[in-house]
XYZ file of N, CA, C and O in Angstrom:
772
model
N 4.989 41.369 7.067
C 3.787 40.586 7.268
C 2.854 41.300 7.969
O 3.174 41.856 9.015
N 1.714 41.932 7.351
C 0.628 42.625 7.882
C 0.081 41.672 9.190
O 0.353 40.244 9.166
N -0.821 42.258 9.566
C -1.634 41.771 11.005
C -2.464 40.460 10.211
O -2.230 39.259 10.978
N -2.839 40.942 9.425
C -4.107 39.961 8.458
C -3.114 38.929 8.109
O -3.868 37.594 8.172
N -1.816 39.211 7.317
C -0.962 37.901 6.808
C -0.776 36.957 8.010
O -0.423 35.623 7.865
N -0.461 37.766 9.225
C 0.170 37.071 10.315
C -0.623 36.181 10.862
O -0.607 34.858 11.103
N -2.056 36.649 11.197
C -2.950 35.656 11.617
C -3.306 34.738 10.157
O -3.681 33.372 10.917
N -3.786 35.010 9.310
C -3.656 33.649 8.225
C -2.645 32.688 8.456
O -3.120 31.587 8.154
N -1.160 33.412 8.196
C -0.212 32.085 8.665
C -0.550 31.238 9.740
O -0.069 30.160 9.858
N -0.776 31.956 10.784
C -1.054 30.931 11.992
C -2.405 30.264 11.925
O -2.082 29.150 12.338
N -3.163 30.554 11.471
C -4.348 29.802 11.029
C -3.855 28.348 9.969
O -4.187 27.277 10.252
N -2.850 28.956 8.891
C -2.748 27.709 8.246
C -1.858 26.937 8.692
O -1.716 25.538 8.622
N -0.908 27.056 9.504
C 0.232 26.229 10.437
C -0.944 25.328 11.431
O -0.711 24.035 11.355
N -1.628 25.945 12.009
C -2.586 24.930 13.135
C -3.534 23.940 11.673
O -3.559 22.790 12.112
N -4.161 24.395 10.771
C -4.858 23.654 9.873
C -3.746 22.524 9.472
O -4.036 21.537 9.260
N -2.685 22.586 8.881
C -1.336 21.816 8.633
C -1.131 20.954 9.692
O -1.192 19.552 9.311
N -1.355 21.193 10.579
C -0.871 20.232 11.829
C -2.172 19.204 11.842
O -2.119 18.282 12.528
N -3.022 20.060 12.029
C -4.618 19.187 12.387
C -4.973 18.287 11.230
O -5.227 17.163 11.292
N -4.455 18.794 10.073
C -4.630 17.829 8.650
C -3.644 16.613 8.803
O -3.818 15.140 8.395
N -2.467 16.954 9.275
C -1.360 15.522 9.542
C -1.917 14.545 10.504
O -1.825 13.376 10.596
N -2.778 15.403 11.298
C -2.965 14.504 12.544
C -3.971 13.605 12.434
O -4.451 12.387 12.532
N -5.151 14.410 11.938
C -6.374 13.799 11.359
C -6.975 13.623 10.282
O -7.223 12.483 9.692
N -6.772 14.042 9.123
C -6.982 14.141 7.957
C -7.154 15.621 7.252
O -7.809 16.174 8.134
N -7.026 15.762 6.092
C -7.406 17.217 5.394
C -8.971 17.350 5.166
O -9.492 18.570 5.813
N -9.583 16.626 5.169
C -11.012 16.709 5.155
C -11.631 17.051 6.364
O -12.524 17.599 6.776
N -10.978 16.407 7.469
C -11.787 16.492 8.870
C -11.390 18.269 9.279
O -11.620 18.643 10.409
N -10.737 19.091 8.444
C -10.330 20.175 8.739
C -11.277 21.355 8.512
O -11.621 21.220 7.025
N -12.086 21.624 9.538
C -13.502 22.736 8.656
C -12.937 23.927 9.695
O -12.293 24.144 10.350
N -13.528 24.754 8.887
C -13.422 26.088 9.584
C -13.960 26.523 11.043
O -13.284 27.204 11.916
N -14.890 25.164 11.528
C -15.434 25.207 12.899
C -14.602 24.761 13.935
O -14.166 25.525 14.806
N -14.216 23.573 13.416
C -13.048 22.730 14.668
C -11.412 23.677 14.049
O -10.920 23.870 15.565
N -11.838 24.523 13.213
C -10.021 25.114 12.993
C -10.475 26.521 14.018
O -9.127 26.895 14.993
N -11.376 27.087 13.886
C -11.886 28.399 14.668
C -11.757 27.869 16.216
O -11.146 28.747 17.137
N -11.904 26.629 16.602
C -11.677 26.263 18.033
C -10.473 26.296 18.317
O -9.815 26.376 19.425
N -9.833 25.307 17.444
C -8.032 25.021 17.784
C -7.523 26.259 18.183
O -6.475 26.747 18.749
N -7.746 27.345 17.384
C -7.083 28.597 17.154
C -7.902 29.823 18.134
O -6.998 30.914 18.355
N -8.602 29.313 18.802
C -9.573 30.130 19.515
C -9.893 31.683 18.716
O -9.290 32.702 19.389
N -10.352 31.087 17.827
C -11.081 32.467 16.792
C -12.414 31.881 16.334
O -12.643 31.074 16.917
N -13.090 33.514 16.280
C -14.473 32.933 16.060
C -14.433 32.366 14.688
O -13.508 32.645 13.379
N -15.517 31.784 14.445
C -15.758 31.147 12.867
C -16.115 32.243 12.113
O -15.890 32.000 10.818
N -16.577 33.258 12.160
C -16.725 34.549 11.365
C -15.448 34.952 10.962
O -15.457 35.190 9.752
N -14.635 35.145 11.495
C -13.864 35.395 11.625
C -12.499 34.517 10.713
O -11.571 35.290 9.496
N -12.405 33.543 10.886
C -11.846 32.604 10.104
C -12.869 32.472 8.716
O -12.098 32.033 7.758
N -13.984 32.319 8.494
C -14.946 32.453 7.278
C -14.363 33.615 6.268
O -14.090 33.432 5.376
N -14.148 34.806 7.127
C -13.648 35.706 6.100
C -12.449 35.899 5.635
O -12.378 36.079 4.711
N -11.290 34.681 6.233
C -10.280 34.587 5.491
C -10.376 33.655 4.042
O -9.319 33.643 3.623
N -11.161 32.665 4.404
C -11.289 31.604 3.766
C -12.514 31.091 2.525
O -12.680 30.787 1.461
N -13.422 31.933 2.881
C -15.001 31.555 2.485
C -15.433 30.173 2.191
O -16.785 30.112 2.042
N -14.455 29.362 2.473
C -15.488 28.143 2.312
C -14.556 26.691 3.110
O -13.207 27.051 2.960
N -14.897 26.041 3.297
C -14.076 25.102 3.855
C -13.162 24.398 2.757
O -11.977 24.007 2.902
N -13.514 24.210 1.448
C -12.848 23.823 0.397
C -11.601 24.651 -0.057
O -10.247 24.543 -0.335
N -11.911 26.064 0.231
C -10.732 26.796 0.045
C -9.980 26.706 0.586
O -8.440 27.278 0.761
N -10.236 26.850 2.400
C -9.422 26.267 3.496
C -8.514 25.177 3.649
O -7.177 25.386 3.728
N -9.102 24.262 2.505
C -8.098 23.063 2.359
C -7.236 23.143 1.348
O -6.159 23.026 1.391
N -7.474 24.024 0.543
C -6.586 24.308 -0.828
C -5.559 25.314 -0.061
O -4.237 25.266 -0.641
N -6.113 26.041 0.573
C -4.958 26.973 1.060
C -3.953 26.215 2.106
O -2.646 26.453 2.012
N -4.715 25.351 3.117
C -3.612 24.816 3.837
C -2.585 23.874 2.857
O -1.162 23.576 2.920
N -3.176 23.456 1.603
C -2.044 22.462 1.060
C -0.997 23.291 0.250
O 0.089 23.477 0.095
N -1.757 24.773 -0.064
C -0.684 25.779 -0.560
C 0.181 26.051 0.046
O 1.651 26.064 -0.203
N 0.157 26.331 1.357
C 0.894 26.491 2.434
C 2.002 25.247 2.814
O 3.207 25.689 2.914
N 1.589 24.378 2.497
C 2.476 23.012 2.917
C 3.126 23.152 1.983
O 4.426 22.710 1.935
N 2.682 23.321 0.534
C 3.824 23.267 -0.524
C 4.747 24.403 -0.767
O 6.056 24.181 -0.822
N 4.626 25.506 -0.274
C 5.363 26.823 0.072
C 6.271 26.198 1.324
O 7.736 26.429 1.000
N 6.203 25.734 2.308
C 6.805 25.068 3.359
C 7.619 24.005 2.532
O 9.274 23.885 3.188
N 7.026 23.128 1.764
C 7.876 22.196 1.333
C 9.044 22.601 0.466
O 10.117 22.337 0.414
N 8.505 23.518 -0.198
C 9.668 24.171 -1.445
C 10.540 24.617 -0.446
O 12.385 24.485 -0.949
N 10.678 25.774 0.621
C 11.474 26.047 1.646
C 12.106 25.022 2.220
O 13.643 25.496 2.538
N 11.632 23.970 2.682
C 12.755 22.983 3.561
C 13.103 21.923 2.699
O 14.012 21.118 3.186
N 12.542 21.631 1.697
C 13.061 20.310 1.087
C 13.801 20.861 -0.458
O 14.983 20.196 -0.447
N 12.992 21.857 -1.582
C 13.229 21.717 -2.671
C 14.600 22.785 -2.950
O 15.573 22.415 -3.108
N 14.554 24.060 -2.424
C 15.503 25.163 -2.033
C 16.674 24.653 -1.724
O 17.882 24.736 -2.349
N 16.714 24.089 -0.673
C 18.105 23.618 0.122
C 18.915 21.998 -1.305
O 20.152 22.324 -0.904
N 17.935 21.550 -0.922
C 18.531 20.566 -2.249
C 19.097 21.218 -3.587
O 20.030 20.782 -4.050
N 18.677 22.205 -3.861
C 19.096 22.813 -4.872
C 20.476 23.658 -5.108
O 21.146 24.022 -6.085
N 21.003 23.785 -3.809
C 21.831 24.229 -3.120
C 22.955 23.777 -3.497
O 24.350 23.702 -3.510
N 22.335 22.015 -3.372
C 23.623 21.048 -3.641
C 24.151 20.866 -4.755
O 23.683 21.107 -5.847
N 25.203 20.221 -4.957
C 25.897 20.133 -6.568
C 24.605 19.365 -7.183
O 23.819 18.191 -6.695
N 24.788 19.342 -8.458
C 23.492 18.442 -9.444
C 24.048 17.126 -9.515
O 25.143 16.656 -9.130
N 23.313 16.147 -9.553
C 23.721 14.713 -9.348
C 23.273 14.277 -8.120
O 22.209 14.506 -7.602
N 23.816 12.845 -7.967
C 23.567 12.114 -6.553
C 23.422 13.223 -5.341
O 22.392 13.233 -4.552
N 24.630 14.083 -5.153
C 24.207 15.115 -3.952
C 22.774 15.632 -3.858
O 22.487 15.566 -2.871
N 22.658 16.162 -4.719
C 21.164 16.834 -4.958
C 19.967 15.847 -4.580
O 19.023 16.072 -3.936
N 20.214 14.648 -5.335
C 19.154 13.500 -5.003
C 19.319 12.861 -3.710
O 17.849 12.796 -2.886
N 20.390 13.288 -3.187
C 20.496 12.406 -1.803
C 19.693 13.651 -0.631
O 19.276 13.376 0.393
N 20.334 14.779 -1.408
C 19.876 15.962 -0.243
C 18.136 16.040 -0.170
O 17.192 16.313 0.890
N 17.212 15.617 -1.644
C 16.101 15.781 -1.528
C 15.507 15.062 -0.939
O 14.684 15.197 -0.060
N 15.822 13.294 -0.879
C 15.470 12.358 0.230
C 15.806 13.048 1.467
O 14.308 12.678 2.341
N 17.066 13.290 2.118
C 17.331 13.454 3.181
C 16.196 14.502 3.740
O 15.525 14.852 4.511
N 16.039 15.869 3.101
C 15.355 17.086 3.227
C 13.417 16.349 3.464
O 12.933 16.812 4.440
N 12.875 15.893 2.461
C 11.965 14.948 2.791
C 11.335 14.547 3.455
O 10.389 14.524 4.241
N 12.400 13.318 3.905
C 12.493 12.466 5.297
C 12.095 13.731 6.776
O 11.476 13.162 7.450
N 12.968 14.391 6.972
C 13.008 15.161 7.627
C 11.892 16.013 7.742
O 11.267 16.215 8.988
N 11.343 16.729 6.427
C 10.344 17.237 6.547
C 9.024 16.313 7.142
O 8.482 17.149 7.784
N 9.157 15.467 6.414
C 7.818 14.713 6.760
C 7.764 13.854 8.480
O 6.384 13.861 8.761
N 8.628 13.707 8.723
C 9.158 13.302 10.218
C 8.827 14.404 11.250
O 8.205 14.087 11.899
N 8.745 15.437 10.873
C 8.463 16.832 12.077
C 7.082 17.112 11.556
O 6.520 17.643 12.766
N 6.083 16.766 11.312
C 4.754 16.767 11.135
C 4.152 15.619 11.877
O 4.629 14.549 11.585
N 3.003 15.841 12.665
C 2.865 14.903 13.710
C 2.242 13.624 12.982
O 2.704 12.568 13.434
N 1.526 13.766 11.632
C 1.173 12.592 11.251
C 1.599 12.132 10.016
O 1.409 11.497 9.267
N 2.738 12.870 10.046
C 3.685 12.616 8.456
C 3.379 13.707 7.190
O 2.441 14.621 7.493
N 3.576 13.222 6.176
C 3.672 14.202 4.977
C 2.390 14.051 4.233
O 1.720 13.278 4.175
N 1.518 15.551 4.501
C 0.338 16.104 4.502
C 0.024 15.451 2.592
O -1.358 15.019 2.684
N 1.081 15.294 2.031
C 0.829 14.760 0.907
C 0.413 13.806 0.368
O -0.318 13.533 -0.730
N 0.936 13.018 0.735
C 0.664 11.351 0.985
C -0.419 10.936 1.269
O -1.308 10.640 0.779
N -0.804 11.786 2.756
C -2.266 11.472 3.311
C -3.263 11.884 2.359
O -4.643 11.703 2.299
N -3.256 12.673 1.597
C -4.362 13.947 1.222
C -4.550 13.349 0.099
O -5.379 12.858 -0.783
N -3.277 12.635 -0.778
C -3.543 11.897 -1.947
C -4.217 10.880 -1.928
O -5.222 10.819 -2.910
N -3.974 10.069 -0.961
C -4.881 8.967 -0.894
C -6.310 9.284 -0.343
O -7.392 8.723 -1.031
N -6.438 10.222 0.779
C -7.895 10.442 1.151
C -8.843 11.342 -0.169
O -9.925 11.028 -0.266
N -8.348 12.000 -1.302
C -8.893 12.745 -2.150
C -8.809 11.621 -3.787
O -9.305 12.605 -4.717
N -8.201 10.578 -3.664
C -8.008 10.033 -4.726
C -9.281 10.134 -5.738
O -9.583 10.272 -7.039
N -10.377 9.521 -5.068
C -11.575 9.248 -5.750
C -12.682 10.403 -5.435
O -13.833 10.259 -5.524
N -12.489 11.596 -5.076
C -13.171 12.142 -4.653
C -12.915 13.682 -5.855
O -11.981 14.473 -5.820
N -14.046 14.011 -7.027
C -13.616 14.924 -7.792
C -13.697 16.443 -7.434
O -14.634 16.286 -6.328
N -13.159 17.206 -7.449
C -13.450 18.771 -6.844
C -12.112 19.237 -6.777
O -10.940 18.768 -7.625
N -12.326 20.635 -6.703
C -11.093 21.266 -6.545
C -9.862 20.890 -5.799
O -8.971 20.911 -6.028
N -9.999 20.346 -4.737
C -9.260 20.063 -3.896
C -8.423 18.771 -4.322
O -7.001 19.231 -4.364
N -9.077 18.019 -4.981
C -8.550 16.784 -5.760
C -7.480 17.444 -6.947
O -6.273 16.927 -6.910
N -8.289 18.085 -7.443
C -7.543 18.643 -8.805
C -5.937 19.571 -8.354
O -5.010 19.504 -9.008
N -6.180 20.182 -6.964
C -4.919 20.844 -6.695
C -3.991 19.910 -5.977
O -2.704 20.026 -6.669
N -4.423 18.910 -5.473
C -3.681 18.035 -4.898
C -2.561 17.227 -6.145
O -1.546 17.012 -6.262
N -3.276 16.636 -7.170
C -3.145 16.392 -8.270
C -1.856 16.910 -9.129
O -0.792 16.623 -9.589
N -2.335 18.463 -9.122
C -1.303 19.442 -9.664
C -0.096 19.466 -9.288
O 0.883 19.325 -9.500
N -0.039 19.423 -7.280
C 0.978 19.698 -6.927
C 2.004 18.154 -7.072
O 3.065 18.031 -6.829
N 0.999 17.292 -7.103
C 1.507 15.507 -7.231
C 2.357 15.425 -8.708
O 3.437 15.138 -8.724
N 2.087 16.268 -9.417
C 2.631 16.266 -11.110
C 3.399 17.242 -10.757
O 4.886 16.761 -11.757
N 3.556 18.086 -10.229
C 4.795 19.300 -9.987
C 6.134 18.378 -9.528
O 6.829 18.558 -9.691
N 5.626 17.508 -8.538
C 6.682 17.248 -7.610
C 7.548 15.981 -8.626
O 8.582 15.918 -8.675
N 6.762 15.354 -9.113
C 7.386 14.337 -9.875
C 7.780 14.762 -11.091
O 9.031 14.345 -11.845
N 7.517 16.076 -11.784
C 8.273 16.696 -12.758
C 9.864 17.178 -12.128
O 10.804 17.097 -12.807
N 9.431 17.580 -11.174
C 10.991 17.972 -10.358
C 11.990 16.956 -10.280
O 13.197 16.940 -10.259
N 11.422 15.643 -10.091
C 12.484 14.546 -9.988
C 12.757 13.704 -10.919
O 13.661 13.602 -11.581
N 11.900 14.141 -12.413
C 12.632 14.075 -13.708
C 13.678 14.626 -13.987
O 14.654 14.481 -14.253
N 13.353 15.914 -13.491
C 14.328 17.437 -13.930
C 15.672 16.990 -13.156
O 17.007 17.119 -13.605
N 15.518 16.495 -11.594
C 16.788 16.115 -10.419
C 17.568 15.064 -11.735
O 18.463 15.161 -11.900
N 16.865 14.079 -12.218
C 17.528 12.899 -13.085
C 17.978 13.297 -14.030
O 19.487 13.154 -14.559
N 17.650 14.297 -15.107
C 18.313 14.853 -16.060
C 19.551 15.638 -15.765
O 20.355 15.492 -16.199
N 19.423 16.308 -14.849
C 20.716 16.748 -13.927
C 21.881 15.965 -13.716
O 22.763 16.247 -13.993
N 21.702 14.848 -13.416
C 22.285 13.775 -12.686
C 22.820 13.293 -14.015
O 24.084 13.271 -13.882
N 22.409 13.283 -15.439
C 22.783 12.938 -16.678
C 23.948 13.693 -17.006
O 24.748 13.692 -17.631
N 23.251 14.826 -16.904
C 24.213 16.141 -17.165
C 25.253 16.425 -16.739
O 26.655 16.528 -17.078
N 25.458 15.865 -15.445
C 26.999 15.912 -14.534
C 27.805 14.918 -14.518
O 28.531 14.756 -14.376
N 27.151 13.735 -15.482
C 27.511 12.643 -15.476
C 27.761 11.362 -14.537
O 28.000 10.404 -14.226
N 26.866 11.794 -13.587
C 26.277 10.501 -12.423
C 25.327 9.745 -13.005
O 25.613 8.639 -12.362
N 25.016 9.916 -13.788
C 24.184 8.817 -14.206
C 24.023 8.450 -15.903
O 24.384 9.500 -16.315
N 23.973 7.034 -16.417
C 23.932 6.871 -17.872
C 23.061 7.910 -18.597
O 21.906 8.185 -18.306
N 23.402 7.787 -19.927
C 22.824 9.192 -20.898
C 21.623 8.000 -21.119
O 20.883 8.835 -21.615
N 21.227 6.856 -20.929
C 20.077 5.856 -21.396
C 19.256 5.388 -20.399
O 18.198 4.974 -21.079
N 19.123 6.586 -19.613
C 18.186 6.358 -18.263
C 17.015 6.747 -18.715
O 16.944 7.998 -19.519
N 16.047 6.290 -18.212
C 14.453 6.583 -18.277
C 14.500 7.744 -17.050
O 13.794 7.063 -15.924
N 14.364 8.960 -17.272
C 14.173 9.403 -15.990
C 12.692 9.554 -15.557
O 12.450 9.751 -14.586
N 11.478 9.205 -16.560
C 10.302 8.701 -15.819
C 10.045 7.737 -15.012
O 9.872 7.706 -13.802
N 10.692 6.859 -15.295
C 11.359 5.547 -14.637
C 11.903 6.196 -13.270
O 11.646 5.650 -12.064
N 13.023 6.927 -13.308
C 13.698 7.000 -11.983
C 12.391 8.005 -11.316
O 12.519 7.904 -9.772
N 12.002 8.916 -11.352
C 10.833 9.490 -10.751
C 9.906 8.814 -10.058
O 9.816 8.604 -9.024
N 9.360 7.439 -10.913
C 8.730 6.733 -9.928
C 9.331 5.746 -8.976
O 8.662 5.369 -8.024
N 10.523 5.426 -9.473
C 11.298 4.615 -8.638
C 11.571 5.386 -7.397
O 11.585 4.771 -5.981
N 12.145 6.827 -7.393
C 12.558 7.077 -6.071
C 11.340 7.747 -5.769
O 11.155 7.661 -4.248
N 10.370 8.067 -6.099
C 9.002 8.436 -5.230
C 8.115 7.136 -4.523
O 7.633 7.071 -3.334
N 8.241 6.034 -4.961
C 8.139 5.025 -4.655
C 8.744 4.618 -3.192
O 8.530 4.192 -2.197
N 10.158 4.731 -3.173
C 10.997 4.544 -2.145
C 10.296 5.685 -0.957
O 10.137 5.076 -0.039
N 10.087 7.050 -1.418
C 9.796 7.823 -0.368
C 8.672 7.703 0.422
O 8.071 7.393 1.386
N 7.671 7.039 -0.515
C 6.112 6.501 0.022
C 6.467 5.350 0.671
O 5.560 5.254 1.510
N 7.142 4.363 0.388
C 7.244 3.371 1.318
C 7.962 3.559 2.396
O 7.281 3.175 3.711
N 9.080 4.834 2.648
C 9.255 4.898 3.548
C 8.538 5.655 4.828
O 8.587 5.729 5.863
N 7.752 6.281 4.061
C 6.560 6.986 4.998
C 5.773 6.004 6.060
O 5.603 6.076 6.772
N 5.464 4.941 5.154
C 4.238 3.730 5.390
C 5.320 3.088 6.252
O 4.858 2.917 7.659
N 6.596 3.010 6.585
C 7.340 2.276 7.155
C 7.552 2.644 8.696
O 7.503 2.272 9.524
N 7.969 4.123 8.150
C 8.192 4.974 9.528
C 7.383 5.375 10.293
O 7.194 5.507 11.319
N 5.964 5.767 9.521
C 4.847 6.298 10.300
C 4.156 5.406 10.668
O 3.448 5.383 11.876
N 3.866 4.572 9.723
C 2.726 3.485 10.337
C 3.242 2.419 10.836
O 2.466 1.992 12.011
N 4.069 1.893 10.297
C 4.633 0.592 11.088
C 5.686 0.765 12.011
O 6.121 0.112 12.933
N 6.019 1.837 12.198
C 7.013 2.315 13.385
C 7.965 1.419 13.479
O 8.250 0.993 14.566
N 8.950 1.258 12.218
C 9.980 -0.188 11.989
C 11.142 0.740 12.523
O 11.912 1.927 11.829
N 11.616 0.525 13.676
C 13.195 1.097 13.723
C 14.176 0.712 12.966
O 15.163 1.745 12.803
N 14.260 -0.134 11.943
C 15.423 0.033 11.226
C 14.742 0.430 9.769
O 15.698 0.490 8.799
N 13.539 1.472 9.773
C 13.568 2.068 8.040
C 14.588 2.830 7.921
O 14.541 2.985 6.862
N 15.080 3.799 8.496
C 16.358 4.442 7.904
C 17.268 4.094 7.348
O 18.071 4.234 6.284
N 17.398 2.880 8.137
C 18.869 2.092 7.794
C 18.445 1.502 6.298
O 19.042 1.510 5.471
N 17.295 1.096 6.208
C 17.046 0.386 5.061
C 16.303 1.046 4.007
O 16.736 0.772 2.810
N 16.128 2.360 4.247
C 16.022 3.530 3.221
C 16.944 3.659 2.543
O 17.210 3.990 1.183
N 18.109 3.807 3.436
C 19.630 4.242 3.135
C 20.084 3.521 2.143
O 20.659 3.774 0.924
N 19.658 1.909 2.416
C 20.077 0.878 1.484
C 19.661 0.953 -0.198
O 19.887 0.574 -0.773
N 18.240 1.245 0.620
C 17.205 0.811 -0.864
C 17.524 2.193 -2.027
O 17.714 1.895 -3.141
N 18.027 3.493 -1.182
C 18.635 4.493 -2.080
C 19.817 4.351 -2.876
O 19.973 4.448 -3.983
N 20.408 3.536 -2.246
C 21.730 3.621 -2.638
C 21.913 2.382 -3.840
O 22.336 2.388 -5.141
N 20.813 1.112 -3.662
C 20.797 0.466 -4.561
C 20.142 0.700 -5.989
O 20.401 0.739 -7.080
N 19.155 2.010 -5.719
C 18.389 2.610 -6.794
C 19.530 3.382 -7.770
O 19.637 3.640 -8.700
N 20.349 4.431 -6.807
C 21.203 5.217 -7.621
C 22.014 4.276 -8.509
O 22.551 4.432 -9.698
N 22.568 3.309 -7.733
C 23.433 1.877 -8.489
C 22.466 1.903 -9.639
O 23.927 1.734 -11.029
N 21.614 1.422 -9.869
C 21.166 1.093 -10.758
C 20.840 2.431 -11.745
O 20.973 1.612 -13.179
N 21.066 3.345 -11.563
C 20.797 4.530 -12.654
C 22.672 4.879 -13.107
O 22.774 5.783 -13.966
N 23.372 4.486 -12.389
C 25.027 5.214 -12.768
C 25.471 4.408 -13.790
O 25.160 3.252 -14.373
């Protein structure tokens, strides 16, 4: 990694942390420059606008998500072991971020705001849902799921479970959340076997 790439990586990590704590919208070149002890002009040189900065933070988060959630899950046997790995990896990833999963918070934050940031979030969400559909299809191919299941419905059900976990774990701070999530996941998987 070059010095410029290393600096950008440090900026994006700080921006991601700030976005999970406060909101993606609250991340600006000015407050991120202050948090990283860099000049505004130096930060501006990397991103050129607040909108580009926000998109780069989301892109960075997507790369981390792929490295920590998706790729390790793909190393597991297709079917239910892979599904469980996706769930466990997503929970671990979201839990280590101070404010939780940036994709959950930014999706809510930008739902009704047209623009490049919303478009980028929408594309990330569509890609994630497609990944969940593909994981369901692989579970059918290895015989863990019935052949007649609706993969679109499975993706909806699994993502809804993950979003529910996020709310219970981060917002409600419910001590039973992990236990209840495991129970809900088993019931969900049983429904598709």
